[in-house]
Amino acid sequence: MRLLSDLRAIVGDAHLLTDTELKAGYQTDWTRRFSGEALGVVRPASVDEVAAVVRACADAGVAIVPQGGNTGLVGGSVPRGGEVVLSTRRLRSLAPVEAAGEVVAGAGVVLATLHAHVASAGWGFGVDLGARDSATIGGMISTNAGGINVLRHGGMRQQLLGIEAVLADGSVVRRMSALRKDNTGYDLAGMLCGSEGTLGIVTAARLRLVPPLPVRAAALMGLPSVEAAIALVDAARRDLPALLAAELFFEEGLSLVVEHTGVARPLHGSFGAYLLLEVADRSDPADQLLAFLGDRDDVVFATDVAARGRLWELRERHTEAIASAGIVHKLDVSVPPARLAEFIRRIGPALEAAVPGARLILYGHVTEANLHVNVLGPPAEDQAADDAVLELVIDLGGSISAEHGVGVAKAAWLERDRGAADVAAMRAIKRALDPQNIMNPGVILGHER
Ligand code: FAD
Ligand code: S2G
Ligand code: ZN
């Protein structure tokens, strides 16, 4: 095929994969629910090679699936069939940290690498998440990733100062100046952030850094009910200025983690809800947290790195523990904070009515009322559980996607969530920037044009 020889000429033989074995890792997503056969996997080493690849695919009318760390959870990072997967893993340039607290990173830079890079210059980066060892800067921008520190620093959009991207015609948009204020025209960076590879390919970004918060303490509490946990989080937001993270999980998830990992149960007995709080500052915030906890028992308090890591492991290994139990339907949703307790009370019966016997595991970023609803039991293609959850979320005025994006998993629900006028405006932007519909077709907007 002419396109494959063109791609080989652009990236070199070693970076065009057509062999079934070599393509395999790029064709199935992290949840194992989404998979497809790519025409080929191409691994460009520079923005110019990305632009040449895009032009070649556009000339051939072949669609592109941009892929970073392939940790996305809504099926947007893997082919549906016949596309070229464009892997950004070789776009790993990392400029020196600038004195003003900014850094320019290639799209393929892994989050953990960025954290280490900026820490060595005495800075921090505002976004952190469990997939830090694989998720890439380009992927995190494209999904507008949130993570565990949104309360303090916001998500990826709040860290984004500039962007370099290749559009569907192979042109390169570059807004990477270090200008502190530049109000000239539409916010292309903001529009590409969260576009999940459907409007262009992010090749580099200018990112805002944050002052480091080196001294930390954490506490895991067992609480009698969801209501008690939510009340405590509201109090923590008011009374704990050093609060960095607040994560909620429940018995079902904790038992799976303990069973899967063999780590010891943190508290004796079982509780209606578990709340993990982390405080971070320049000076020691431990006393602030201890004062907040008062004489409460059913608490595990931790200050050193290892002890805090053990508490975080109970939360962050939910994902792999659940995945080890079978094919999981993952629904990353948010509801108005005032309706969070109601959502948690209603989701069990709603799911049981739709899919009797399905196993429900809830956990997530409670300060944003963002829960990760995981359902085990229904086969991958059975949408009944997904529909029951999303129906309830919309009924409560929530969002069908809080931080993972829409992907292909939730494209059918977009109009229910956003309304016809909003979706029509997004379609107009898509048609304008990608008239051939070669940029990740089917993601976010489905296949309707
Ligand atoms: P990929 O999975 O490769 O791609 C994701 C999407 O972005 C796809 O649509 C892809 O086409 C597109 N894309 C990728 N790179 C580019 C690019 N350079 N230009 C244009 N489009 C691109 N997410 C959260 O928000 N918060 C969390 O707390 C969180 N925790 C996680 C924990 C675990 C254990 C796992 C497995 C995932 C978690 N995620 C979380 C989901 C995932 O890590 C994020 O969505 C992340 O942003 C994906 O980055 P990635 O590089 O893996 O992107
Ligand atoms: C998290 C991602 C993983 C999951 O752990 O915060 O965003 O299991 C999630 O949904
Ligand atoms: Zn999350």
Short mmCIF file of C-alpha atoms and ligand atoms in Angstrom, two decimals:
data_model
loop_
_atom_site.label_atom_id
_atom_site.label_comp_id
_atom_site.label_asym_id
_atom_site.label_seq_id
_atom_site.Cartn_x
_atom_site.Cartn_y
_atom_site.Cartn_z
CA MET A 1 0.00 0.00 0.00
CA ARG A 2 1.39 3.41 -1.00
CA LEU A 3 0.62 4.95 2.40
CA LEU A 4 2.70 2.40 4.29
CA SER A 5 5.73 3.05 2.09
CA ASP A 6 5.22 6.80 2.52
CA LEU A 7 5.07 6.37 6.31
CA ARG A 8 8.17 4.16 6.26
CA ALA A 9 10.02 6.87 4.34
CA ILE A 10 9.03 9.45 6.97
CA VAL A 11 9.80 7.63 10.24
CA GLY A 12 12.15 4.87 9.09
CA ASP A 13 11.57 1.15 9.03
CA ALA A 14 12.01 0.64 12.79
CA HIS A 15 9.20 3.04 13.61
CA LEU A 16 6.48 1.77 11.35
CA LEU A 17 4.95 -1.36 12.86
CA THR A 18 2.80 -3.59 10.66
CA ASP A 19 3.58 -6.95 12.22
CA THR A 20 0.62 -8.30 14.24
CA GLU A 21 2.73 -9.04 17.30
CA LEU A 22 4.41 -5.65 17.28
CA LYS A 23 1.10 -3.80 16.85
CA ALA A 24 -0.71 -5.73 19.58
CA GLY A 25 0.19 -3.52 22.56
CA TYR A 26 -1.12 -0.45 20.74
CA GLN A 27 -4.48 -2.00 19.77
CA THR A 28 -6.17 -2.86 23.07
CA ASP A 29 -6.99 -0.28 25.72
CA TRP A 30 -6.16 -0.44 29.40
CA THR A 31 -9.58 -1.82 30.39
CA ARG A 32 -9.38 -4.53 27.69
CA ARG A 33 -12.93 -3.51 26.68
CA PHE A 34 -11.86 -1.73 23.49
CA SER A 35 -9.69 -3.13 20.72
CA GLY A 36 -9.25 -2.94 16.95
CA GLU A 37 -6.81 -3.79 14.18
CA ALA A 38 -4.64 -0.86 13.08
CA LEU A 39 -3.41 -0.55 9.50
CA GLY A 40 -0.07 0.23 11.15
CA VAL A 41 1.54 1.92 14.14
CA VAL A 42 3.82 4.85 13.39
CA ARG A 43 6.21 6.41 15.90
CA PRO A 44 7.41 9.83 14.71
CA ALA A 45 10.37 11.47 16.43
CA SER A 46 9.56 15.14 15.83
CA VAL A 47 6.78 17.58 15.09
CA ASP A 48 7.93 17.68 11.46
CA GLU A 49 7.60 13.91 11.20
CA VAL A 50 4.16 14.09 12.84
CA ALA A 51 3.12 16.71 10.28
CA ALA A 52 4.42 14.59 7.41
CA VAL A 53 2.58 11.51 8.75
CA VAL A 54 -0.65 13.48 9.01
CA ARG A 55 -0.28 14.83 5.47
CA ALA A 56 0.35 11.32 4.14
CA CYS A 57 -2.71 9.93 5.94
CA ALA A 58 -4.84 12.86 4.80
CA ASP A 59 -3.73 12.33 1.18
CA ALA A 60 -4.63 8.65 1.49
CA GLY A 61 -7.88 9.39 3.35
CA VAL A 62 -6.83 7.11 6.22
CA ALA A 63 -7.83 7.99 9.79
CA ILE A 64 -5.37 8.51 12.64
CA VAL A 65 -5.66 7.49 16.30
CA PRO A 66 -3.19 9.54 18.37
CA GLN A 67 -1.84 7.53 21.29
CA GLY A 68 0.29 8.47 24.27
CA GLY A 69 0.55 6.10 27.23
CA ASN A 70 -2.64 4.20 26.31
CA THR A 71 -3.96 4.54 29.85
CA GLY A 72 -7.16 6.23 28.67
CA LEU A 73 -10.33 4.57 29.95
CA VAL A 74 -13.01 5.49 27.39
CA GLY A 75 -11.76 3.64 24.30
CA GLY A 76 -10.39 6.74 22.56
CA SER A 77 -6.75 5.70 22.35
CA VAL A 78 -7.05 2.49 20.33
CA PRO A 79 -8.12 1.79 16.73
CA ARG A 80 -11.61 0.75 15.87
CA GLY A 81 -10.32 -0.86 12.66
CA GLY A 82 -8.07 0.28 9.77
CA GLU A 83 -6.67 3.49 11.26
CA VAL A 84 -3.01 4.42 11.65
CA VAL A 85 -2.07 4.63 15.33
CA LEU A 86 0.28 7.58 15.78
CA SER A 87 2.27 6.98 18.94
CA THR A 88 3.79 10.06 20.59
CA ARG A 89 6.12 8.06 22.83
CA ARG A 90 9.24 9.33 21.02
CA LEU A 91 8.28 13.00 21.50
CA ARG A 92 10.07 13.12 24.84
CA SER A 93 11.94 16.44 24.74
CA LEU A 94 12.07 18.22 28.10
CA ALA A 95 13.47 21.76 28.22
CA PRO A 96 15.23 23.12 31.30
CA VAL A 97 12.81 24.51 33.90
CA GLU A 98 12.48 28.28 33.48
CA ALA A 99 13.06 30.61 36.41
CA ALA A 100 9.50 31.92 36.13
CA GLY A 101 8.17 28.45 36.96
CA GLU A 102 7.33 27.11 33.50
CA VAL A 103 8.57 24.21 31.41
CA VAL A 104 8.21 23.05 27.80
CA ALA A 105 7.59 19.32 27.48
CA GLY A 106 7.14 17.02 24.50
CA ALA A 107 3.79 15.24 24.22
CA GLY A 108 5.36 11.87 24.88
CA VAL A 109 6.90 12.84 28.22
CA VAL A 110 5.53 10.58 30.95
CA LEU A 111 4.03 12.32 33.99
CA ALA A 112 6.43 10.73 36.50
CA THR A 113 9.37 11.94 34.38
CA LEU A 114 7.98 15.46 34.37
CA HIS A 115 7.48 15.40 38.16
CA ALA A 116 11.10 14.30 38.68
CA HIS A 117 12.40 16.86 36.18
CA VAL A 118 10.69 19.84 37.80
CA ALA A 119 11.41 18.61 41.36
CA SER A 120 15.13 18.61 40.55
CA ALA A 121 14.74 22.32 39.80
CA GLY A 122 12.86 22.94 43.06
CA TRP A 123 9.37 23.11 41.55
CA GLY A 124 6.23 20.96 41.53
CA PHE A 125 3.68 20.10 38.85
CA GLY A 126 0.01 20.58 39.75
CA VAL A 127 -1.49 17.38 38.31
CA ASP A 128 -0.89 13.92 39.73
CA LEU A 129 -2.72 10.67 39.05
CA GLY A 130 -2.40 6.94 39.56
CA ALA A 131 -1.19 6.27 36.00
CA ARG A 132 1.80 8.60 36.52
CA ASP A 133 4.29 6.00 35.27
CA SER A 134 2.61 5.67 31.85
CA ALA A 135 0.29 8.60 31.15
CA THR A 136 1.85 11.19 28.85
CA ILE A 137 1.63 14.97 28.82
CA GLY A 138 -0.04 14.92 25.40
CA GLY A 139 -2.63 12.39 26.50
CA MET A 140 -3.31 14.24 29.74
CA ILE A 141 -3.86 17.48 27.82
CA SER A 142 -6.10 15.70 25.34
CA THR A 143 -8.32 14.29 28.06
CA ASN A 144 -7.95 17.34 30.32
CA ALA A 145 -6.94 14.91 33.04
CA GLY A 146 -7.89 15.70 36.62
CA GLY A 147 -6.39 13.38 39.24
CA ILE A 148 -5.87 13.70 42.98
CA ASN A 149 -4.81 17.35 43.35
CA VAL A 150 -7.58 19.17 41.47
CA LEU A 151 -8.78 20.74 44.71
CA ARG A 152 -5.49 22.65 45.12
CA HIS A 153 -4.19 23.05 41.56
CA GLY A 154 -6.99 22.29 39.09
CA GLY A 155 -6.71 19.88 36.15
CA MET A 156 -4.52 19.92 33.05
CA ARG A 157 -6.31 22.89 31.48
CA GLN A 158 -5.25 25.04 34.45
CA GLN A 159 -1.61 24.08 33.94
CA LEU A 160 -1.58 24.72 30.18
CA LEU A 161 0.18 27.93 29.11
CA GLY A 162 0.90 27.09 25.47
CA ILE A 163 0.63 24.32 22.92
CA GLU A 164 2.21 23.04 19.72
CA ALA A 165 -0.07 20.82 17.64
CA VAL A 166 -0.44 19.36 14.16
CA LEU A 167 -3.89 19.83 12.63
CA ALA A 168 -5.69 17.52 10.23
CA ASP A 169 -4.18 19.20 7.14
CA GLY A 170 -0.65 18.75 8.48
CA SER A 171 -0.26 22.39 9.45
CA VAL A 172 1.49 23.16 12.73
CA VAL A 173 -0.07 25.53 15.23
CA ARG A 174 2.46 26.87 17.69
CA ARG A 175 1.47 28.98 20.68
CA MET A 176 4.46 28.40 22.95
CA SER A 177 5.63 31.91 23.77
CA ALA A 178 6.55 32.69 27.36
CA LEU A 179 4.35 35.78 27.28
CA ARG A 180 2.49 36.09 30.56
CA LYS A 181 -0.47 37.76 28.84
CA ASP A 182 -1.41 37.24 25.21
CA ASN A 183 -5.03 37.73 24.30
CA THR A 184 -4.82 37.48 20.53
CA GLY A 185 -7.71 35.49 19.08
CA TYR A 186 -9.46 32.27 19.98
CA ASP A 187 -8.02 30.03 22.72
CA LEU A 188 -6.73 27.24 20.49
CA ALA A 189 -4.77 25.64 23.32
CA GLY A 190 -7.86 25.56 25.52
CA MET A 191 -9.89 24.09 22.66
CA LEU A 192 -7.37 21.34 21.90
CA CYS A 193 -7.24 20.53 25.63
CA GLY A 194 -9.91 17.88 26.18
CA SER A 195 -10.42 17.24 22.44
CA GLU A 196 -9.22 13.63 22.78
CA GLY A 197 -7.29 13.59 19.51
CA THR A 198 -10.29 14.65 17.40
CA LEU A 199 -9.07 18.14 16.43
CA GLY A 200 -5.31 17.76 16.20
CA ILE A 201 -2.23 16.08 17.62
CA VAL A 202 -0.52 17.78 20.55
CA THR A 203 3.24 17.55 20.01
CA ALA A 204 4.47 19.79 22.86
CA ALA A 205 3.16 22.07 25.58
CA ARG A 206 4.26 24.94 27.80
CA LEU A 207 3.19 24.11 31.35
CA ARG A 208 2.75 26.16 34.54
CA LEU A 209 4.63 24.86 37.57
CA VAL A 210 3.67 25.21 41.22
CA PRO A 211 5.73 25.80 44.36
CA PRO A 212 6.67 22.42 45.86
CA LEU A 213 4.76 21.17 48.91
CA PRO A 214 7.41 18.91 50.39
CA VAL A 215 6.07 18.26 53.89
CA ARG A 216 3.03 15.98 53.95
CA ALA A 217 0.79 13.99 56.27
CA ALA A 218 -2.15 11.71 55.55
CA ALA A 219 -4.99 10.12 57.46
CA LEU A 220 -7.31 7.28 56.54
CA MET A 221 -10.59 7.27 58.46
CA GLY A 222 -13.30 4.67 58.76
CA LEU A 223 -16.68 6.43 58.97
CA PRO A 224 -20.17 5.16 59.73
CA SER A 225 -21.81 6.53 56.59
CA VAL A 226 -21.44 8.39 53.32
CA GLU A 227 -23.12 11.38 54.92
CA ALA A 228 -20.52 11.43 57.71
CA ALA A 229 -17.71 11.27 55.13
CA ILE A 230 -19.15 14.10 53.05
CA ALA A 231 -19.69 16.27 56.12
CA LEU A 232 -16.08 15.68 57.13
CA VAL A 233 -14.79 16.63 53.68
CA ASP A 234 -16.80 19.86 53.74
CA ALA A 235 -15.27 20.65 57.14
CA ALA A 236 -11.78 19.78 55.86
CA ARG A 237 -12.13 22.18 52.93
CA ARG A 238 -12.95 24.94 55.41
CA ASP A 239 -10.66 24.06 58.30
CA LEU A 240 -7.62 22.47 56.62
CA PRO A 241 -5.85 25.14 54.53
CA ALA A 242 -3.10 22.60 53.76
CA LEU A 243 -5.60 20.09 52.29
CA LEU A 244 -4.21 18.68 49.03
CA ALA A 245 -6.35 15.59 48.40
CA ALA A 246 -9.51 13.90 49.65
CA GLU A 247 -10.41 10.47 48.30
CA LEU A 248 -13.47 8.38 49.14
CA PHE A 249 -13.82 4.62 48.86
CA PHE A 250 -15.92 1.82 50.30
CA GLU A 251 -15.81 -1.70 51.67
CA GLU A 252 -16.36 -3.39 48.28
CA GLY A 253 -13.30 -1.75 46.77
CA LEU A 254 -11.11 -2.07 49.84
CA SER A 255 -11.84 -5.80 50.11
CA LEU A 256 -10.86 -6.29 46.44
CA VAL A 257 -7.61 -4.36 46.99
CA VAL A 258 -6.75 -6.33 50.15
CA GLU A 259 -7.57 -9.61 48.39
CA HIS A 260 -5.67 -8.68 45.21
CA THR A 261 -2.57 -7.14 46.77
CA GLY A 262 -2.29 -8.93 50.10
CA VAL A 263 -1.78 -5.62 51.93
CA ALA A 264 -3.10 -5.58 55.50
CA ARG A 265 -6.50 -4.10 56.23
CA PRO A 266 -5.79 -0.64 57.65
CA LEU A 267 -8.50 -0.61 60.34
CA HIS A 268 -10.30 -3.23 62.42
CA GLY A 269 -13.87 -3.89 61.35
CA SER A 270 -15.73 -2.54 58.36
CA PHE A 271 -17.20 0.93 57.83
CA GLY A 272 -19.86 2.68 55.81
CA ALA A 273 -17.18 4.74 54.06
CA TYR A 274 -13.41 5.32 54.03
CA LEU A 275 -11.93 8.78 53.65
CA LEU A 276 -8.28 9.44 52.79
CA LEU A 277 -7.09 13.01 53.45
CA GLU A 278 -3.65 14.35 52.55
CA VAL A 279 -2.25 17.71 53.69
CA ALA A 280 0.87 19.27 52.17
CA ASP A 281 2.80 22.45 52.81
CA ARG A 282 6.26 24.03 53.10
CA SER A 283 6.23 23.73 56.87
CA ASP A 284 4.92 20.67 58.67
CA PRO A 285 1.10 20.44 58.37
CA ALA A 286 0.85 17.31 60.55
CA ASP A 287 -0.36 19.25 63.62
CA GLN A 288 -3.04 20.94 61.53
CA LEU A 289 -4.35 17.52 60.47
CA LEU A 290 -4.07 16.06 63.98
CA ALA A 291 -6.01 19.00 65.40
CA PHE A 292 -8.67 18.48 62.74
CA LEU A 293 -8.93 14.75 63.54
CA GLY A 294 -9.33 15.51 67.25
CA ASP A 295 -9.77 12.46 69.45
CA ARG A 296 -11.46 10.44 66.74
CA ASP A 297 -10.44 6.76 66.71
CA ASP A 298 -10.76 4.50 63.62
CA VAL A 299 -8.00 6.59 62.06
CA VAL A 300 -4.61 5.65 60.64
CA PHE A 301 -2.32 8.68 60.63
CA ALA A 302 0.88 8.72 58.55
CA THR A 303 3.69 11.18 57.98
CA ASP A 304 6.64 9.31 56.51
CA VAL A 305 6.73 8.47 52.80
CA ALA A 306 6.37 4.71 53.28
CA ALA A 307 3.41 4.93 55.67
CA ARG A 308 1.63 7.46 53.46
CA GLY A 309 2.37 5.28 50.46
CA ARG A 310 0.65 2.35 52.14
CA LEU A 311 -2.49 4.43 52.66
CA TRP A 312 -2.45 5.68 49.09
CA GLU A 313 -1.90 2.13 47.83
CA LEU A 314 -5.29 1.19 49.28
CA ARG A 315 -6.89 3.85 47.05
CA GLU A 316 -4.69 3.78 43.95
CA ARG A 317 -4.70 0.01 43.52
CA HIS A 318 -8.47 -0.06 43.21
CA THR A 319 -8.07 0.17 39.45
CA GLU A 320 -5.85 -2.87 39.00
CA ALA A 321 -7.66 -4.88 41.70
CA ILE A 322 -10.99 -4.38 39.95
CA ALA A 323 -9.47 -5.07 36.52
CA SER A 324 -8.09 -8.37 37.88
CA ALA A 325 -11.64 -9.42 38.80
CA GLY A 326 -12.86 -9.31 35.17
CA ILE A 327 -14.03 -6.99 32.41
CA VAL A 328 -15.06 -3.78 34.14
CA HIS A 329 -17.52 -1.14 33.00
CA LYS A 330 -15.94 2.11 34.15
CA LEU A 331 -18.04 5.23 34.48
CA ASP A 332 -16.20 8.33 35.62
CA VAL A 333 -18.99 10.74 36.58
CA SER A 334 -19.64 13.82 38.66
CA VAL A 335 -22.79 15.14 40.31
CA PRO A 336 -23.62 18.43 42.05
CA PRO A 337 -21.91 18.18 45.48
CA ALA A 338 -25.23 18.62 47.25
CA ARG A 339 -26.53 15.44 45.54
CA LEU A 340 -23.50 13.22 46.06
CA ALA A 341 -24.94 11.34 49.03
CA GLU A 342 -28.23 10.84 47.15
CA PHE A 343 -26.34 9.53 44.11
CA ILE A 344 -24.43 7.02 46.25
CA ARG A 345 -27.65 5.90 47.94
CA ARG A 346 -29.53 5.48 44.63
CA ILE A 347 -26.86 3.97 42.39
CA GLY A 348 -26.96 0.50 43.99
CA PRO A 349 -30.72 -0.08 43.57
CA ALA A 350 -30.67 1.48 40.09
CA LEU A 351 -27.94 -0.90 38.99
CA GLU A 352 -29.53 -3.93 40.62
CA ALA A 353 -32.78 -3.17 38.77
CA ALA A 354 -30.95 -2.91 35.45
CA VAL A 355 -28.42 -5.73 35.85
CA PRO A 356 -29.35 -8.03 38.75
CA GLY A 357 -26.28 -9.40 40.51
CA ALA A 358 -23.82 -6.92 38.99
CA ARG A 359 -21.00 -5.95 41.36
CA LEU A 360 -20.71 -2.20 42.07
CA ILE A 361 -17.48 -0.57 43.27
CA LEU A 362 -17.41 3.18 43.95
CA TYR A 363 -14.44 5.43 44.72
CA GLY A 364 -13.10 8.78 43.68
CA HIS A 365 -12.23 12.40 44.16
CA VAL A 366 -14.83 13.44 46.69
CA THR A 367 -13.97 17.18 46.77
CA GLU A 368 -15.14 17.41 43.13
CA ALA A 369 -18.06 14.99 43.71
CA ASN A 370 -16.32 12.91 41.02
CA LEU A 371 -16.92 9.20 41.52
CA HIS A 372 -15.52 6.29 39.56
CA VAL A 373 -18.41 3.88 39.19
CA ASN A 374 -17.03 0.46 38.34
CA VAL A 375 -19.33 -2.44 37.48
CA LEU A 376 -18.25 -6.05 37.26
CA GLY A 377 -20.45 -8.76 35.78
CA PRO A 378 -22.03 -7.66 32.50
CA PRO A 379 -20.21 -8.66 29.30
CA ALA A 380 -18.19 -5.94 27.57
CA GLU A 381 -20.81 -5.22 24.93
CA ASP A 382 -23.76 -5.09 27.35
CA GLN A 383 -24.63 -1.40 27.85
CA ALA A 384 -27.43 -1.86 30.40
CA ALA A 385 -25.24 -1.07 33.42
CA ASP A 386 -23.63 1.93 31.70
CA ASP A 387 -27.06 3.26 30.71
CA ALA A 388 -28.48 2.84 34.22
CA VAL A 389 -25.58 4.76 35.76
CA LEU A 390 -25.56 7.56 33.18
CA GLU A 391 -29.35 7.90 33.33
CA LEU A 392 -29.17 8.51 37.08
CA VAL A 393 -26.25 10.95 36.68
CA ILE A 394 -28.15 13.03 34.14
CA ASP A 395 -31.28 12.87 36.29
CA LEU A 396 -29.24 14.43 39.13
CA GLY A 397 -27.83 17.16 36.87
CA GLY A 398 -24.40 15.55 36.73
CA SER A 399 -21.79 14.96 34.01
CA ILE A 400 -21.33 11.71 32.11
CA SER A 401 -17.58 12.35 32.16
CA ALA A 402 -15.79 14.15 34.98
CA GLU A 403 -12.16 13.69 33.94
CA HIS A 404 -11.58 10.68 31.61
CA GLY A 405 -13.25 12.19 28.54
CA VAL A 406 -16.04 10.82 26.35
CA GLY A 407 -14.05 8.57 24.02
CA VAL A 408 -16.16 6.08 22.11
CA ALA A 409 -17.55 4.69 25.37
CA LYS A 410 -19.91 7.58 26.00
CA ALA A 411 -20.33 9.20 22.56
CA ALA A 412 -23.93 7.99 22.38
CA TRP A 413 -24.69 9.94 25.57
CA LEU A 414 -23.11 13.26 24.61
CA GLU A 415 -26.28 14.96 23.37
CA ARG A 416 -28.24 13.83 26.45
CA ASP A 417 -25.53 15.46 28.54
CA ARG A 418 -24.80 18.61 26.52
CA GLY A 419 -27.96 19.28 24.47
CA ALA A 420 -28.42 19.64 20.70
CA ALA A 421 -27.16 23.22 20.28
CA ASP A 422 -23.95 22.53 22.18
CA VAL A 423 -23.22 19.36 20.21
CA ALA A 424 -24.02 21.16 16.93
CA ALA A 425 -21.42 23.80 17.79
CA MET A 426 -18.85 21.10 18.53
CA ARG A 427 -19.67 19.38 15.23
CA ALA A 428 -19.15 22.70 13.40
CA ILE A 429 -15.70 23.04 14.96
CA LYS A 430 -14.89 19.42 14.11
CA ARG A 431 -16.00 19.87 10.48
CA ALA A 432 -13.97 23.08 10.17
CA LEU A 433 -10.74 21.65 11.58
CA ASP A 434 -11.07 18.08 10.32
CA PRO A 435 -13.25 18.14 7.19
CA GLN A 436 -12.09 14.65 6.16
CA ASN A 437 -12.87 13.29 9.64
CA ILE A 438 -9.49 11.58 9.87
CA MET A 439 -8.71 12.68 13.43
CA ASN A 440 -9.86 9.91 15.75
CA PRO A 441 -13.27 9.47 14.09
CA GLY A 442 -16.01 8.16 16.41
CA VAL A 443 -14.43 9.69 19.50
CA ILE A 444 -16.54 12.24 21.43
CA LEU A 445 -18.97 13.01 18.57
CA GLY A 446 -19.69 9.46 17.41
CA HIS A 447 -19.91 8.76 13.71
CA GLU A 448 -22.66 11.27 12.80
CA ARG A 449 -21.20 14.31 10.93
P1 FAD B 1 -3.90 7.79 25.84
O1 FAD B 1 -4.65 6.80 26.63
O2 FAD B 1 -2.83 7.30 24.95
O3 FAD B 1 -4.95 8.66 24.97
C1 FAD B 1 -6.06 9.26 25.62
C2 FAD B 1 -6.82 10.10 24.60
O4 FAD B 1 -6.02 11.22 24.21
C3 FAD B 1 -7.17 9.36 23.32
O5 FAD B 1 -8.37 9.85 22.78
C4 FAD B 1 -5.99 9.71 22.39
O6 FAD B 1 -6.37 9.65 21.03
C5 FAD B 1 -5.70 11.13 22.82
N1 FAD B 1 -4.29 11.51 22.71
C6 FAD B 1 -3.23 10.93 23.34
N2 FAD B 1 -2.09 11.62 23.08
C7 FAD B 1 -2.46 12.65 22.26
C8 FAD B 1 -1.76 13.72 21.64
N3 FAD B 1 -0.47 13.89 21.82
N4 FAD B 1 -2.47 14.59 20.87
C9 FAD B 1 -3.80 14.44 20.69
N5 FAD B 1 -4.53 13.44 21.24
C10 FAD B 1 -3.85 12.58 22.04
N6 FAD B 1 -7.40 10.08 34.49
C11 FAD B 1 -7.73 11.18 35.22
O7 FAD B 1 -8.15 12.21 34.66
N7 FAD B 1 -7.59 11.19 36.59
C12 FAD B 1 -7.11 10.13 37.28
O8 FAD B 1 -7.03 10.16 38.50
C13 FAD B 1 -6.73 8.97 36.54
N8 FAD B 1 -6.20 7.90 37.17
C14 FAD B 1 -5.86 6.78 36.43
C15 FAD B 1 -5.35 5.66 37.08
C16 FAD B 1 -5.03 4.53 36.35
C17 FAD B 1 -4.43 3.35 37.05
C18 FAD B 1 -5.26 4.49 34.95
C19 FAD B 1 -4.94 3.26 34.13
C20 FAD B 1 -5.78 5.59 34.30
C21 FAD B 1 -6.08 6.74 35.02
N9 FAD B 1 -6.61 7.88 34.40
C22 FAD B 1 -6.93 9.00 35.13
C23 FAD B 1 -6.90 7.85 32.95
C24 FAD B 1 -5.70 8.23 32.03
O9 FAD B 1 -4.48 8.06 32.71
C25 FAD B 1 -5.85 9.66 31.58
O10 FAD B 1 -6.97 9.78 30.75
C26 FAD B 1 -4.61 10.18 30.82
O11 FAD B 1 -4.82 11.53 30.51
C27 FAD B 1 -4.34 9.41 29.54
O12 FAD B 1 -3.02 9.73 29.11
P2 FAD B 1 -2.32 8.79 28.04
O13 FAD B 1 -1.03 9.41 27.64
O14 FAD B 1 -2.31 7.39 28.52
O15 FAD B 1 -3.34 8.92 26.79
C1 S2G B 2 -8.74 7.08 39.52
C2 S2G B 2 -8.83 6.09 37.15
C3 S2G B 2 -8.89 4.71 37.29
C4 S2G B 2 -10.25 4.07 37.43
O1 S2G B 2 -8.24 6.08 40.03
O2 S2G B 2 -8.81 8.20 40.07
O3 S2G B 2 -9.43 8.26 37.54
O4 S2G B 2 -10.20 2.96 37.94
C5 S2G B 2 -9.41 6.99 38.15
O5 S2G B 2 -11.27 4.62 37.03
ZN ZN B 3 -9.83 9.68 38.92
#
